[in-house]
Each structure stands twice: as C-alpha cells, then as structure tokens.
Coordinates of N, CA, C and O in Angstrom, one line a residue:
M1 N 0.8 -1.2 0.0 CA 0.0 0.0 0.0 C 0.9 1.3 0.0 O 0.6 2.2 -0.8
K2 N 1.9 1.3 0.9 CA 2.8 2.4 0.9 C 3.5 2.7 -0.4 O 3.6 3.8 -0.8
I3 N 3.9 1.6 -1.0 CA 4.6 1.7 -2.3 C 3.7 2.3 -3.4 O 4.0 3.2 -4.2
R4 N 2.4 1.9 -3.3 CA 1.4 2.4 -4.3 C 1.2 3.9 -4.1 O 1.1 4.6 -5.1
V5 N 1.1 4.3 -2.9 CA 0.9 5.7 -2.6 C 2.1 6.5 -3.0 O 1.9 7.6 -3.7
M6 N 3.3 6.0 -2.7 CA 4.5 6.7 -3.1 C 4.6 6.8 -4.7 O 5.0 7.8 -5.2
F7 N 4.2 5.7 -5.3 CA 4.2 5.7 -6.8 C 3.2 6.8 -7.3 O 3.6 7.6 -8.3
C8 N 2.0 6.9 -6.8 CA 1.1 7.9 -7.2 C 1.6 9.3 -7.0 O 1.4 10.2 -7.8
V9 N 2.2 9.5 -5.9 CA 2.8 10.8 -5.6 C 3.9 11.2 -6.6 O 3.9 12.3 -7.1
M10 N 4.7 10.2 -6.9 CA 5.8 10.4 -7.9 C 5.2 10.7 -9.2 O 5.7 11.6 -9.9
V11 N 4.2 10.0 -9.6 CA 3.5 10.3 -10.9 C 3.0 11.7 -11.0 O 3.1 12.4 -11.9
A12 N 2.3 12.1 -9.9 CA 1.7 13.4 -9.8 C 2.8 14.5 -9.9 O 2.6 15.5 -10.6
V13 N 3.9 14.3 -9.2 CA 5.0 15.3 -9.2 C 5.6 15.4 -10.6 O 5.8 16.5 -11.1
C14 N 5.8 14.3 -11.2 CA 6.4 14.3 -12.6 C 5.4 14.9 -13.6 O 5.8 15.6 -14.4
S15 N 4.1 14.7 -13.4 CA 3.1 15.3 -14.3 C 3.2 16.8 -14.2 O 3.1 17.5 -15.2
V16 N 3.2 17.3 -12.9 CA 3.3 18.8 -12.7 C 4.6 19.3 -13.3 O 4.6 20.4 -14.0
A17 N 5.7 18.6 -13.1 CA 7.0 19.1 -13.7 C 6.9 19.1 -15.2 O 7.4 20.0 -15.9
L18 N 6.3 18.1 -15.8 CA 6.2 18.0 -17.3 C 5.3 19.1 -17.8 O 5.6 19.8 -18.8
A19 N 4.2 19.4 -17.1 CA 3.3 20.4 -17.5 C 4.0 21.8 -17.5 O 3.8 22.6 -18.4
A20 N 4.8 22.0 -16.4 CA 5.5 23.3 -16.3 C 6.5 23.4 -17.5 O 6.6 24.4 -18.1
S21 N 7.2 22.3 -17.8 CA 8.2 22.4 -18.8 C 7.5 22.6 -20.2 O 8.1 23.2 -21.1
D22 N 6.3 22.0 -20.4 CA 5.6 22.2 -21.6 C 5.3 23.6 -22.0 O 5.6 24.1 -23.0
W23 N 4.7 24.3 -21.0 CA 4.4 25.7 -21.3 C 5.6 26.6 -21.4 O 5.7 27.5 -22.1
Q24 N 6.6 26.2 -20.6 CA 7.9 27.0 -20.7 C 8.6 26.8 -22.0 O 9.1 27.7 -22.6
A25 N 8.5 25.5 -22.5 CA 9.0 25.3 -23.9 C 8.2 26.0 -24.9 O 8.8 26.6 -25.9
S26 N 6.9 26.1 -24.8 CA 6.1 26.9 -25.7 C 6.5 28.3 -25.7 O 6.5 29.0 -26.7
E27 N 6.7 28.8 -24.4 CA 7.0 30.2 -24.3 C 8.4 30.5 -25.0 O 8.5 31.5 -25.7
K28 N 9.3 29.6 -24.8 CA 10.7 29.8 -25.4 C 10.5 29.8 -26.9 O 11.2 30.6 -27.6
S29 N 9.8 28.9 -27.4 CA 9.6 28.8 -28.9 C 8.9 30.1 -29.4 O 9.3 30.6 -30.4
A30 N 7.9 30.5 -28.7 CA 7.1 31.7 -29.1 C 8.0 33.0 -29.1 O 8.0 33.8 -30.0
R31 N 8.9 33.1 -28.1 CA 9.8 34.2 -28.1 C 10.8 34.1 -29.2 O 11.2 35.2 -29.8
A32 N 11.2 32.9 -29.6 CA 12.1 32.8 -30.7 C 11.4 33.2 -32.0 O 12.0 33.9 -32.9
L33 N 10.2 32.8 -32.1 CA 9.4 33.2 -33.3 C 9.3 34.7 -33.4 O 9.4 35.3 -34.5
M34 N 9.1 35.4 -32.3 CA 9.0 36.9 -32.3 C 10.3 37.5 -32.7 O 10.3 38.4 -33.5
R35 N 11.4 36.9 -32.2 CA 12.8 37.4 -32.6 C 13.0 37.3 -34.1 O 13.6 38.1 -34.8
E36 N 12.4 36.3 -34.7 CA 12.5 36.0 -36.2 C 11.4 36.9 -36.9 O 11.4 36.8 -38.2
G37 N 10.6 37.6 -36.2 CA 9.6 38.5 -36.9 C 8.4 37.7 -37.3 O 7.5 38.2 -38.1
K38 N 8.2 36.5 -36.9 CA 7.1 35.6 -37.2 C 6.0 35.9 -36.2 O 5.6 35.0 -35.4
Y39 N 5.4 37.1 -36.2 CA 4.4 37.5 -35.2 C 3.1 36.6 -35.2 O 2.6 36.3 -34.1
P40 N 2.5 36.3 -36.3 CA 1.3 35.5 -36.3 C 1.5 34.1 -35.6 O 0.7 33.7 -34.8
E41 N 2.7 33.5 -35.9 CA 3.0 32.2 -35.2 C 3.2 32.4 -33.7 O 2.8 31.6 -32.9
A42 N 4.0 33.4 -33.4 CA 4.2 33.7 -32.0 C 2.9 34.0 -31.2 O 2.7 33.5 -30.1
L43 N 2.0 34.8 -31.9 CA 0.7 35.1 -31.3 C 0.0 33.8 -31.0 O -0.6 33.6 -29.9
A44 N 0.0 32.9 -31.9 CA -0.8 31.6 -31.7 C -0.2 30.8 -30.5 O -0.9 30.3 -29.7
A45 N 1.2 30.8 -30.4 CA 1.8 30.1 -29.3 C 1.5 30.8 -28.0 O 1.2 30.1 -27.0
F46 N 1.6 32.1 -27.9 CA 1.3 32.8 -26.7 C -0.2 32.6 -26.3 O -0.6 32.5 -25.1
E47 N -1.1 32.6 -27.3 CA -2.5 32.4 -27.0 C -2.8 31.1 -26.3 O -3.6 31.0 -25.4
G48 N -2.0 30.1 -26.7 CA -2.1 28.8 -26.1 C -1.7 28.8 -24.6 O -2.4 28.1 -23.8
I49 N -0.7 29.6 -24.3 CA -0.3 29.7 -22.9 C -1.4 30.4 -22.1 O -1.7 30.0 -21.0
V50 N -1.9 31.5 -22.6 CA -3.0 32.3 -21.9 C -4.2 31.4 -21.7 O -4.8 31.4 -20.6
A51 N -4.5 30.5 -22.6 CA -5.7 29.7 -22.4 C -5.5 28.5 -21.5 O -6.5 27.9 -21.0
D52 N -4.3 28.2 -21.1 CA -4.0 27.0 -20.3 C -4.2 27.4 -18.8 O -3.3 28.1 -18.2
Q53 N -5.2 26.9 -18.2 CA -5.5 27.2 -16.8 C -4.5 26.6 -15.8 O -4.5 27.0 -14.7
E54 N -3.7 25.7 -16.3 CA -2.6 25.1 -15.4 C -1.4 26.0 -15.3 O -0.6 25.8 -14.4
V55 N -1.2 26.9 -16.2 CA -0.1 27.8 -16.2 C -0.3 28.9 -15.1 O -1.4 29.4 -14.9
P56 N 0.8 29.2 -14.3 CA 0.7 30.2 -13.3 C 0.1 31.5 -13.8 O 0.4 31.9 -15.0
V57 N -0.7 32.2 -13.0 CA -1.3 33.4 -13.4 C -0.3 34.5 -14.0 O -0.5 35.1 -15.0
T58 N 0.8 34.7 -13.2 CA 1.8 35.7 -13.7 C 2.4 35.3 -15.1 O 2.6 36.2 -15.9
A59 N 2.6 34.0 -15.3 CA 3.1 33.6 -16.6 C 2.0 33.8 -17.7 O 2.3 34.2 -18.8
R60 N 0.8 33.7 -17.3 CA -0.3 33.9 -18.3 C -0.4 35.4 -18.6 O -0.7 35.8 -19.8
Y61 N -0.3 36.2 -17.6 CA -0.3 37.7 -17.8 C 0.9 38.1 -18.8 O 0.7 38.9 -19.7
D62 N 2.0 37.5 -18.5 CA 3.2 37.8 -19.4 C 2.9 37.3 -20.8 O 3.2 38.1 -21.8
A63 N 2.3 36.2 -20.9 CA 2.0 35.6 -22.3 C 1.0 36.6 -23.0 O 1.1 36.8 -24.2
L64 N 0.0 37.1 -22.2 CA -0.9 38.0 -22.8 C -0.3 39.3 -23.2 O -0.6 39.8 -24.3
A65 N 0.6 39.8 -22.4 CA 1.4 41.0 -22.9 C 2.2 40.7 -24.2 O 2.2 41.5 -25.1
Q66 N 2.7 39.5 -24.2 CA 3.4 39.1 -25.4 C 2.5 39.0 -26.6 O 2.9 39.4 -27.7
C67 N 1.3 38.5 -26.4 CA 0.3 38.5 -27.5 C 0.0 39.9 -28.0 O 0.0 40.1 -29.2
V68 N -0.2 40.8 -27.1 CA -0.4 42.2 -27.5 C 0.8 42.7 -28.4 O 0.6 43.3 -29.4
Y69 N 2.0 42.5 -27.9 CA 3.1 42.9 -28.6 C 3.2 42.3 -30.0 O 3.5 43.0 -31.0
A70 N 3.0 41.0 -30.0 CA 3.0 40.3 -31.3 C 2.0 40.8 -32.2 O 2.2 40.9 -33.5
K71 N 0.8 41.1 -31.7 CA -0.3 41.6 -32.5 C -0.1 43.0 -33.1 O -0.4 43.3 -34.2
F72 N 0.4 43.9 -32.2 CA 0.5 45.3 -32.5 C 1.9 45.8 -32.7 O 2.1 46.9 -33.1
Q73 N 2.9 45.0 -32.3 CA 4.3 45.4 -32.3 C 4.4 46.8 -31.5 O 5.2 47.6 -31.9
A74 N 3.5 47.0 -30.5 CA 3.6 48.2 -29.7 C 3.5 49.5 -30.4 O 4.1 50.5 -29.9
T75 N 2.8 49.6 -31.5 CA 2.8 50.8 -32.3 C 1.5 51.6 -32.1 O 1.5 52.8 -32.1
D76 N 0.4 50.9 -31.8 CA -0.9 51.6 -31.7 C -1.3 51.4 -30.2 O -2.0 50.5 -29.9
M77 N -1.0 52.4 -29.4 CA -1.2 52.2 -28.0 C -2.7 52.1 -27.6 O -3.1 51.3 -26.8
E78 N -3.5 52.9 -28.3 CA -5.0 52.9 -28.0 C -5.6 51.6 -28.3 O -6.3 51.0 -27.5
T79 N -5.3 51.1 -29.5 CA -5.9 49.8 -29.9 C -5.3 48.7 -29.1 O -6.1 47.8 -28.7
A80 N -4.0 48.7 -28.8 CA -3.4 47.7 -28.0 C -3.9 47.7 -26.6 O -4.2 46.6 -26.0
T81 N -4.2 48.8 -26.0 CA -4.7 48.9 -24.7 C -6.1 48.3 -24.7 O -6.5 47.6 -23.7
A82 N -6.9 48.7 -25.6 CA -8.3 48.2 -25.7 C -8.3 46.7 -25.8 O -9.0 45.9 -25.2
Y83 N -7.4 46.2 -26.7 CA -7.3 44.7 -26.9 C -6.8 44.0 -25.6 O -7.4 43.0 -25.2
M84 N -5.8 44.6 -24.9 CA -5.3 44.0 -23.7 C -6.4 44.0 -22.6 O -6.6 43.1 -21.9
T85 N -7.1 45.1 -22.5 CA -8.2 45.2 -21.5 C -9.3 44.2 -21.7 O -9.7 43.5 -20.8
E86 N -9.7 44.0 -23.0 CA -10.7 43.0 -23.3 C -10.2 41.6 -23.1 O -10.9 40.8 -22.5
R87 N -8.9 41.4 -23.4 CA -8.4 40.0 -23.2 C -8.2 39.7 -21.7 O -8.4 38.6 -21.3
I88 N -7.8 40.7 -20.9 CA -7.7 40.4 -19.5 C -9.1 40.0 -18.9 O -9.2 39.1 -18.2
A89 N -10.1 40.7 -19.3 CA -11.4 40.5 -18.8 C -11.9 39.1 -19.3 O -12.6 38.4 -18.5
S90 N -11.6 38.7 -20.5 CA -12.1 37.4 -21.0 C -11.2 36.2 -20.8 O -11.6 35.1 -20.9
A91 N -10.0 36.4 -20.3 CA -9.0 35.3 -20.1 C -9.1 34.7 -18.8 O -8.5 33.7 -18.5
N92 N -10.0 35.2 -17.9 CA -10.2 34.6 -16.5 C -8.8 34.3 -15.9 O -8.4 33.2 -15.5
L93 N -8.1 35.4 -15.7 CA -6.7 35.3 -15.1 C -6.7 35.3 -13.6 O -5.6 35.4 -13.0
G94 N -7.8 35.3 -13.0 CA -7.8 35.2 -11.5 C -8.3 36.5 -10.9 O -9.2 37.2 -11.4
E95 N -7.8 36.8 -9.7 CA -8.3 38.0 -8.9 C -7.6 39.3 -9.3 O -7.7 40.2 -8.5
R96 N -7.0 39.4 -10.4 CA -6.4 40.6 -10.8 C -7.4 41.6 -11.3 O -8.5 41.3 -11.7
D97 N -7.0 42.9 -11.3 CA -7.9 43.9 -11.8 C -8.0 43.8 -13.4 O -7.1 43.3 -14.0
T98 N -9.1 44.2 -13.9 CA -9.4 44.1 -15.3 C -9.6 45.4 -15.9 O -10.5 45.6 -16.7
D99 N -8.8 46.4 -15.6 CA -9.0 47.7 -16.0 C -7.9 48.2 -16.9 O -6.9 47.5 -17.2
A100 N -8.0 49.5 -17.3 CA -7.0 50.1 -18.2 C -5.7 50.2 -17.5 O -4.6 50.1 -18.2
W101 N -5.6 50.3 -16.2 CA -4.3 50.4 -15.5 C -3.5 49.2 -15.8 O -2.4 49.2 -16.1
T102 N -4.2 48.0 -15.6 CA -3.5 46.8 -15.8 C -3.0 46.6 -17.2 O -1.8 46.2 -17.4
A103 N -3.8 46.9 -18.1 CA -3.5 46.8 -19.5 C -2.3 47.7 -19.9 O -1.3 47.3 -20.5
K104 N -2.4 49.0 -19.5 CA -1.3 49.9 -19.8 C 0.0 49.6 -19.1 O 1.1 49.7 -19.7
R105 N -0.1 49.1 -17.9 CA 1.1 48.7 -17.1 C 1.8 47.6 -17.8 O 3.0 47.6 -18.0
W106 N 1.0 46.6 -18.2 CA 1.6 45.4 -18.9 C 2.2 45.7 -20.2 O 3.2 45.2 -20.6
L107 N 1.6 46.7 -20.9 CA 2.1 47.1 -22.2 C 3.5 47.8 -22.0 O 4.4 47.6 -22.7
G108 N 3.6 48.6 -20.9 CA 4.8 49.2 -20.5 C 5.9 48.2 -20.2 O 7.0 48.3 -20.6
I109 N 5.5 47.2 -19.4 CA 6.5 46.2 -19.0 C 6.9 45.4 -20.3 O 8.1 45.2 -20.4
M110 N 6.0 45.1 -21.2 CA 6.4 44.4 -22.4 C 7.3 45.2 -23.3 O 8.3 44.7 -23.8
A111 N 7.0 46.5 -23.4 CA 7.8 47.3 -24.2 C 9.3 47.4 -23.6 O 10.3 47.3 -24.3
H112 N 9.3 47.5 -22.3 CA 10.6 47.5 -21.6 C 11.4 46.2 -21.8 O 12.6 46.2 -22.1
R113 N 10.7 45.1 -21.7 CA 11.3 43.8 -21.9 C 11.9 43.6 -23.3 O 12.8 42.8 -23.5
T114 N 11.2 44.2 -24.2 CA 11.7 44.0 -25.6 C 12.6 45.1 -26.0 O 13.0 45.2 -27.2
G115 N 13.0 46.0 -25.1 CA 14.0 47.0 -25.3 C 13.5 48.3 -25.8 O 14.4 49.2 -26.1
D116 N 12.2 48.5 -25.9 CA 11.7 49.8 -26.4 C 11.4 50.6 -25.2 O 10.2 50.7 -24.7
R117 N 12.4 51.3 -24.6 CA 12.2 52.0 -23.4 C 11.4 53.3 -23.5 O 10.6 53.6 -22.6
E118 N 11.4 53.9 -24.7 CA 10.6 55.1 -24.9 C 9.1 54.7 -24.9 O 8.3 55.4 -24.3
A119 N 8.8 53.6 -25.5 CA 7.4 53.1 -25.5 C 7.0 52.7 -24.1 O 5.9 53.0 -23.7
A120 N 7.9 52.1 -23.4 CA 7.6 51.8 -22.0 C 7.3 53.0 -21.2 O 6.3 53.0 -20.4
V121 N 8.1 54.0 -21.3 CA 7.8 55.3 -20.6 C 6.4 55.8 -20.9 O 5.6 56.2 -20.1
K122 N 6.1 55.8 -22.2 CA 4.8 56.3 -22.7 C 3.6 55.5 -22.0 O 2.7 56.0 -21.5
H123 N 3.7 54.1 -22.1 CA 2.7 53.3 -21.5 C 2.6 53.4 -20.0 O 1.5 53.5 -19.4
L124 N 3.7 53.4 -19.3 CA 3.7 53.5 -17.9 C 3.2 54.9 -17.4 O 2.4 55.0 -16.4
R125 N 3.5 56.0 -18.1 CA 3.0 57.3 -17.8 C 1.5 57.3 -18.0 O 0.7 57.8 -17.2
A126 N 1.0 56.6 -19.1 CA -0.4 56.6 -19.3 C -1.1 55.8 -18.2 O -2.2 56.1 -17.8
S127 N -0.5 54.7 -17.7 CA -1.1 53.9 -16.6 C -1.3 54.7 -15.3 O -2.2 54.5 -14.6
L128 N -0.4 55.7 -15.1 CA -0.4 56.5 -13.9 C -1.7 57.4 -13.9 O -2.2 57.7 -12.9
L129 N -2.2 57.7 -15.1 CA -3.4 58.5 -15.2 C -4.7 57.8 -15.0 O -5.8 58.4 -15.0
T130 N -4.6 56.4 -14.9 CA -5.8 55.6 -14.9 C -6.2 55.1 -13.5 O -7.1 54.3 -13.3
T131 N -5.4 55.5 -12.5 CA -5.7 55.0 -11.1 C -5.4 56.0 -10.1 O -4.6 56.9 -10.3
T132 N -6.0 55.9 -8.9 CA -5.7 56.7 -7.7 C -5.2 55.8 -6.6 O -4.9 56.3 -5.5
N133 N -5.1 54.5 -6.9 CA -4.7 53.5 -5.9 C -3.2 53.7 -5.5 O -2.4 53.7 -6.4
A134 N -3.0 54.0 -4.2 CA -1.6 54.3 -3.8 C -0.6 53.2 -4.1 O 0.5 53.5 -4.5
K135 N -1.0 52.0 -3.9 CA 0.0 50.9 -4.2 C 0.3 50.8 -5.7 O 1.5 50.6 -6.1
R136 N -0.7 51.0 -6.5 CA -0.5 50.9 -7.9 C 0.4 52.1 -8.4 O 1.3 51.9 -9.2
L137 N 0.1 53.3 -7.9 CA 0.9 54.4 -8.2 C 2.4 54.3 -7.8 O 3.3 54.6 -8.6
T138 N 2.6 53.8 -6.6 CA 3.9 53.6 -6.1 C 4.7 52.6 -6.9 O 5.8 52.8 -7.4
S139 N 4.0 51.5 -7.2 CA 4.6 50.4 -8.0 C 5.0 50.9 -9.4 O 6.1 50.7 -9.9
N140 N 4.1 51.7 -10.0 CA 4.3 52.2 -11.4 C 5.4 53.2 -11.4 O 6.3 53.3 -12.3
R141 N 5.4 54.1 -10.4 CA 6.5 55.1 -10.3 C 7.9 54.5 -10.1 O 8.8 55.0 -10.7
I142 N 8.0 53.5 -9.4 CA 9.3 52.8 -9.2 C 9.7 52.2 -10.5 O 10.9 52.4 -10.9
Y143 N 8.8 51.5 -11.2 CA 9.2 50.9 -12.4 C 9.5 52.0 -13.5 O 10.5 51.8 -14.2
L144 N 8.7 53.0 -13.5 CA 9.0 54.1 -14.5 C 10.3 54.7 -14.2 O 11.1 55.0 -15.1
G145 N 10.6 54.9 -12.9 CA 11.9 55.5 -12.5 C 13.1 54.6 -13.0 O 14.1 55.1 -13.5
Q146 N 12.9 53.3 -12.9 CA 13.9 52.4 -13.4 C 14.2 52.5 -14.9 O 15.3 52.6 -15.3
V147 N 13.1 52.6 -15.6 CA 13.2 52.8 -17.1 C 13.8 54.1 -17.4 O 14.7 54.2 -18.3
L148 N 13.4 55.2 -16.8 CA 14.0 56.5 -17.0 C 15.5 56.5 -16.7 O 16.3 57.1 -17.4
L149 N 15.9 55.8 -15.6 CA 17.3 55.7 -15.2 C 18.1 55.0 -16.3 O 19.2 55.4 -16.7
E150 N 17.5 53.9 -16.9 CA 18.2 53.2 -18.0 C 18.3 54.1 -19.2 O 19.3 53.9 -20.0
L151 N 17.4 55.0 -19.4 CA 17.5 56.0 -20.5 C 18.5 57.1 -20.2 O 18.7 58.0 -21.1
G152 N 19.0 57.2 -19.0 CA 19.9 58.3 -18.6 C 19.2 59.5 -18.2 O 19.8 60.6 -18.1
R153 N 17.9 59.5 -18.0 CA 17.1 60.6 -17.6 C 17.0 60.6 -16.1 O 15.9 60.4 -15.5
T154 N 18.1 60.9 -15.4 CA 18.2 60.8 -14.0 C 17.3 61.8 -13.2 O 16.8 61.4 -12.2
D155 N 17.2 63.0 -13.7 CA 16.3 63.9 -13.0 C 14.8 63.4 -13.0 O 14.2 63.5 -12.0
E156 N 14.4 63.0 -14.2 CA 13.0 62.4 -14.2 C 12.9 61.2 -13.4 O 11.8 61.0 -12.7
A157 N 13.9 60.3 -13.4 CA 13.8 59.1 -12.6 C 13.8 59.5 -11.1 O 13.0 58.9 -10.4
L158 N 14.6 60.4 -10.7 CA 14.6 60.8 -9.3 C 13.2 61.4 -8.9 O 12.7 61.1 -7.8
A159 N 12.6 62.1 -9.8 CA 11.3 62.7 -9.5 C 10.3 61.6 -9.3 O 9.4 61.6 -8.4
Q160 N 10.4 60.5 -10.1 CA 9.4 59.4 -10.0 C 9.7 58.6 -8.6 O 8.7 58.3 -7.9
Y161 N 10.9 58.4 -8.3 CA 11.2 57.8 -7.0 C 10.8 58.6 -5.8 O 10.2 58.1 -4.8
Q162 N 10.9 59.9 -5.9 CA 10.5 60.8 -4.8 C 8.9 60.8 -4.7 O 8.4 60.7 -3.6
D163 N 8.3 60.8 -5.8 CA 6.8 60.7 -5.8 C 6.3 59.3 -5.3 O 5.4 59.3 -4.6
A164 N 7.1 58.3 -5.6 CA 6.8 57.0 -5.1 C 6.9 57.0 -3.5 O 6.0 56.4 -2.8
L165 N 7.9 57.6 -3.0 CA 8.1 57.6 -1.6 C 7.0 58.4 -0.9 O 6.4 58.0 0.1
L166 N 6.7 59.6 -1.5 CA 5.6 60.4 -1.0 C 4.2 59.6 -1.0 O 3.5 59.7 -0.1
Q167 N 4.0 58.9 -2.1 CA 2.8 58.2 -2.3 C 2.7 57.1 -1.3 O 1.6 56.8 -0.7
S168 N 3.8 56.4 -1.0 CA 3.8 55.2 -0.1 C 3.6 55.7 1.4 O 3.2 54.9 2.2
N169 N 4.0 56.9 1.7 CA 3.9 57.4 3.0 C 2.7 58.2 3.3 O 2.4 58.6 4.4
G170 N 1.9 58.4 2.3 CA 0.8 59.3 2.6 C -0.5 59.1 2.0 O -1.5 59.4 2.3

C-alpha cells in the first residue's frame, strides 16, 4: 500500500513538472518566433499559454502581454490597450484587476522587456493617469523610474522615486 501511494505521488509530481516544462518550452519557442519576426505564429503560441488554466497566473499575464506585442508590435497604444483590457477580462486570469491600468502597465512592461524604453515610458505614464490607488501608483512610479534611469534621464527618474516615496507614506 505504501509503495502504491508513493508511486502515485511520484507520478503526480512528474506530471506537474512536465506540464510546467511544456508551457515553458512553448514560451521559449514563441519568443524565438518573435525574434524572427514571425508574429502570427508567436501570437498563436502565446494564445495557447494564456488559455491554459494550469499555467501560473503571472506567466499567463506575461504571455498575454506578449500577445499584444506580437499583434500590434507596440505601435498603436490605444488599440493595443483596448485589446489588452478586453483580453484580461475574457481570459479569466484570476483575482487581478481588469481595467485600463493593468493593460497599460503590462504594455509598458512588455515594451521595456523588448528593449523599447521610450514606448515603456509612454505606457507607464499613461497607466499613472488611470488610477488613484496608492499601491499601484507607487509600483508604477518605481518601475517608471527604473526605465528612465536606464535611458539616462536621472532627473526624471529621481522625481518618480520621490513621488513613489511620498505616495507610499501618505
């Protein structure tokens, strides 16, 4: 009996590990497709990750941001934000907010991750205008400060960090 239980536990653990590696392999493949400029193929691969309820929520959010980037190549902020907001609402990603703040923040993160820091600044600044939530504002200001610092815009970065400190204290 003990051996049977141990066997079942081992099978379950292996299944979870395989499932994790499957979506991670899909993600790696999709990122490679994006680097090659094969956006429709990358979009399909990322859509599969978003639809998989077994994939961790944060990974699904990241895949969704990748979908938006693959679909719009971060050129049309208004359309991309609308698409991202609609997809967040329809993707059943858990207890996260489904508003424009989330969409614009993730677009900013995605632009930053793909090296487009100017677009990241634009998206992150836009997300600041969509919320009054202190935690959200603080988080965004810190991230925006980081991106501005990477661009060498130290005065602007410092202002964001100072605003984040004021926001978190008050």
